[in-house]
Every structure is written in C-alpha cells, then in structure tokens.
PDB file of C-alpha atoms in Angstrom:
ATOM      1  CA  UNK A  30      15.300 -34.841  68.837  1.00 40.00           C
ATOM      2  CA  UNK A  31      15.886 -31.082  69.978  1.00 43.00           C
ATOM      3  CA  UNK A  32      19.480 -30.765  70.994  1.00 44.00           C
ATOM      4  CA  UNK A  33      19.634 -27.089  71.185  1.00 46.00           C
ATOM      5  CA  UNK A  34      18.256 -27.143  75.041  1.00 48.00           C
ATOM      6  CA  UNK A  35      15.405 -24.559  74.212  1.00 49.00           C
ATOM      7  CA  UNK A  36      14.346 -22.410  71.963  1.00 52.00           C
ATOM      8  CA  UNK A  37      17.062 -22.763  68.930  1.00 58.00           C
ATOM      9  CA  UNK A  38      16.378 -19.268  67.614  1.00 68.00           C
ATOM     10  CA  UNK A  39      19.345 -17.593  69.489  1.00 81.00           C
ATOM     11  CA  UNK A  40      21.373 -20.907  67.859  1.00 88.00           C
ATOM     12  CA  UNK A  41      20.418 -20.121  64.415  1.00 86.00           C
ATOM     13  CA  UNK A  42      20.811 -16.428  64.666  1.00 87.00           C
ATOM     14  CA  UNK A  43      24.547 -17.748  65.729  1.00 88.00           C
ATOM     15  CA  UNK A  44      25.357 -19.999  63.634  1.00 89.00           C
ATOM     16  CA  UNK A  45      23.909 -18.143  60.210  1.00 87.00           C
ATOM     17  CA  UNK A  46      26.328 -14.883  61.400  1.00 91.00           C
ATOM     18  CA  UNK A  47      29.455 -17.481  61.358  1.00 91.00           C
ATOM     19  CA  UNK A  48      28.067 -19.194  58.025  1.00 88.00           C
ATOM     20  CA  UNK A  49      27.786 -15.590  56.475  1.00 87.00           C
ATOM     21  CA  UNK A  50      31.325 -15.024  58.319  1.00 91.00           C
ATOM     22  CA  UNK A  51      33.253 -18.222  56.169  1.00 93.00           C
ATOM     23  CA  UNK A  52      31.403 -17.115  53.259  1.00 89.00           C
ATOM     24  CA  UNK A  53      32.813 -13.580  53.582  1.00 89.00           C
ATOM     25  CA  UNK A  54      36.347 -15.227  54.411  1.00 94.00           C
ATOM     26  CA  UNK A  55      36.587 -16.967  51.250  1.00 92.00           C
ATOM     27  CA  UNK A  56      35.240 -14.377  49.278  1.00 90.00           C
ATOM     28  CA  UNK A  57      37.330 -11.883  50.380  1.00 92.00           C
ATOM     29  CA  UNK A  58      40.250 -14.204  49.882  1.00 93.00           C
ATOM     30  CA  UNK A  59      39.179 -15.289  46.062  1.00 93.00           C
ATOM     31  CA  UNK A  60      39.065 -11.468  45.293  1.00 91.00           C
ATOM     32  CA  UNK A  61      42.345 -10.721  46.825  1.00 90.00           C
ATOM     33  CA  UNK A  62      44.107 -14.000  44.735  1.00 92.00           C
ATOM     34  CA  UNK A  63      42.031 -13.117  41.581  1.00 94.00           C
ATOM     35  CA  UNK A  64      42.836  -9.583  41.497  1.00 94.00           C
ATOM     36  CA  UNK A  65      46.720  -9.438  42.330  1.00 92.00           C
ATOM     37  CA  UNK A  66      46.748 -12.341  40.035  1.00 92.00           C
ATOM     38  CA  UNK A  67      45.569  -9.841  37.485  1.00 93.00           C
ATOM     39  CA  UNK A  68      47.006  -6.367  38.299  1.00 93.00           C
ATOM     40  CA  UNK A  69      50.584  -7.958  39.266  1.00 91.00           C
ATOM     41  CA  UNK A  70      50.960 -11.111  36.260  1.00 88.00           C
ATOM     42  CA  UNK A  71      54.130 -13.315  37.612  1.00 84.00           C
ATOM     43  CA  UNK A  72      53.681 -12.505  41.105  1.00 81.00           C
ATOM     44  CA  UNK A  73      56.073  -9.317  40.756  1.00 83.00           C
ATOM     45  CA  UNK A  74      55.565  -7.074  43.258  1.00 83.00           C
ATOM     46  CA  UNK A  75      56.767  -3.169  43.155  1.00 85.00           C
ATOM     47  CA  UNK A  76      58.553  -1.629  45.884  1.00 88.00           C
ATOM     48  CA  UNK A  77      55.703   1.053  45.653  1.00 91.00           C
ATOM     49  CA  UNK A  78      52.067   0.314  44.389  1.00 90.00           C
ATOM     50  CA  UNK A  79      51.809   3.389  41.081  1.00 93.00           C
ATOM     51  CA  UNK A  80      47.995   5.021  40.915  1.00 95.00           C
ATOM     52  CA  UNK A  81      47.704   2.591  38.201  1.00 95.00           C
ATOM     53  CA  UNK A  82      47.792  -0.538  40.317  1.00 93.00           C
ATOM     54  CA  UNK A  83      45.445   1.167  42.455  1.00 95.00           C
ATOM     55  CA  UNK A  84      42.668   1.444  40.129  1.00 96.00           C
ATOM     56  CA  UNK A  85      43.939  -1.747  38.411  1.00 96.00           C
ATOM     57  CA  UNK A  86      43.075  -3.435  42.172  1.00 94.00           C
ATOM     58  CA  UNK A  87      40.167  -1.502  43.058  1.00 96.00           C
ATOM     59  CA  UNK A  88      37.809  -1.474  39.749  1.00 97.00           C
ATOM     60  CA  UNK A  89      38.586  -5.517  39.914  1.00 96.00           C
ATOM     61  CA  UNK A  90      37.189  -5.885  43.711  1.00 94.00           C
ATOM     62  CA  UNK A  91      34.457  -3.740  42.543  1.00 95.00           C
ATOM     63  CA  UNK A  92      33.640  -6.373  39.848  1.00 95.00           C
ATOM     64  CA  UNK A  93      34.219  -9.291  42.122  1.00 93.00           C
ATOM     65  CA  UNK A  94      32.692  -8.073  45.019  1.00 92.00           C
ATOM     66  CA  UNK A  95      29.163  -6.902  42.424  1.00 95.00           C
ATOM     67  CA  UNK A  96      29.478 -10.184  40.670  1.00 93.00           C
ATOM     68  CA  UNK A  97      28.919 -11.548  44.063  1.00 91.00           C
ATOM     69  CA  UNK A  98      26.175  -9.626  45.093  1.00 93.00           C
ATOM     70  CA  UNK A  99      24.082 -10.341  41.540  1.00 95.00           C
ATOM     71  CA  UNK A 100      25.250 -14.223  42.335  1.00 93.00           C
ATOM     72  CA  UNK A 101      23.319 -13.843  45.724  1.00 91.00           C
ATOM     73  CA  UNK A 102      20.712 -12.229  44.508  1.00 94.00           C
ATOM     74  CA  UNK A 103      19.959 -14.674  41.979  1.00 95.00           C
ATOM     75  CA  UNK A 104      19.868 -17.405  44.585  1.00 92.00           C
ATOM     76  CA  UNK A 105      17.839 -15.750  47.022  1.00 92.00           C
ATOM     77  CA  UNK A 106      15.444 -15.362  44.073  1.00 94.00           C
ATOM     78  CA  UNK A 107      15.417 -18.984  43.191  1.00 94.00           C
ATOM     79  CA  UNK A 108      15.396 -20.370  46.499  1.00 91.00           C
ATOM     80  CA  UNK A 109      12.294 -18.471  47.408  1.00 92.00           C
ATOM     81  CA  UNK A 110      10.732 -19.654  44.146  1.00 92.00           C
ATOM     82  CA  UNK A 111      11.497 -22.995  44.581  1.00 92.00           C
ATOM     83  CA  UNK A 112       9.726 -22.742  47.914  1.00 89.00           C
ATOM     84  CA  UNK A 113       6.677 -21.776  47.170  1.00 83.00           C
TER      85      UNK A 113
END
C-alpha cells in the first residue's frame, strides 16, 4: 500500500537529506566530545584557547571527520557488493 499520495521520489529525496542531516548531527557532536575530551583532559577549560589547543582540536577533527569518510566508504562498497 502506497501512502506517499504519488510518486514517492520527492519523499525519498526528503527524507534521505534529513537521514544524512541526524547522521551529520551526531557526528559532529561525537567529534566535538571526543576531541575536547582529548585536547582539554578533566574538562579544564582556559580562559584563552593557546595555538597549541588549536592544532591539538583541529588535527583530531581532521582524524575523526577522515575516519568517517573511509567508514562510509567502506560501506558504500559493501552494500553495493552485497547487492549484486
């Protein structure tokens, strides 16, 4: 049964940009708790971030945020082998 009241295309197109939305969400919020977790250990917070905890924050999104891509990658790769 077709709920969508016509072609579901439009639907989809919707509803994949809010999945990939979420996904986004959460991933941006992991890499911000992983990463000041890291660069500032028991939560303590300077007045004034140095040049240190800049690069300290920035080479760890890099890593999350490439981590994430090679994740996707991977199970784009599968998926489409496990479909045909």
């Amino acid at each position: 049964m077709d709920f969508s009241g016509g072609s579901g295309g439009g639907q989809e197109m919707d509803l994949q940009q809010s999945l990939n939305a979420v996904v986004l969400q959460l991933l941006q919020n992991q890499v911000r708790k992983t990463c000041f977790d890291k660069c500032f250990p028991a939560n303590k917070f300077p007045d004034r971030m140095s040049k240190v905890d800049h690069i300290c924050l920035a080479k760890c999104m890099d890593r999350m945020y490439e981590a994430h891509q090679i994740v996707v990658k991977a199970s784009v790769e599968m998926a489409q082998n496990l479909a045909s």
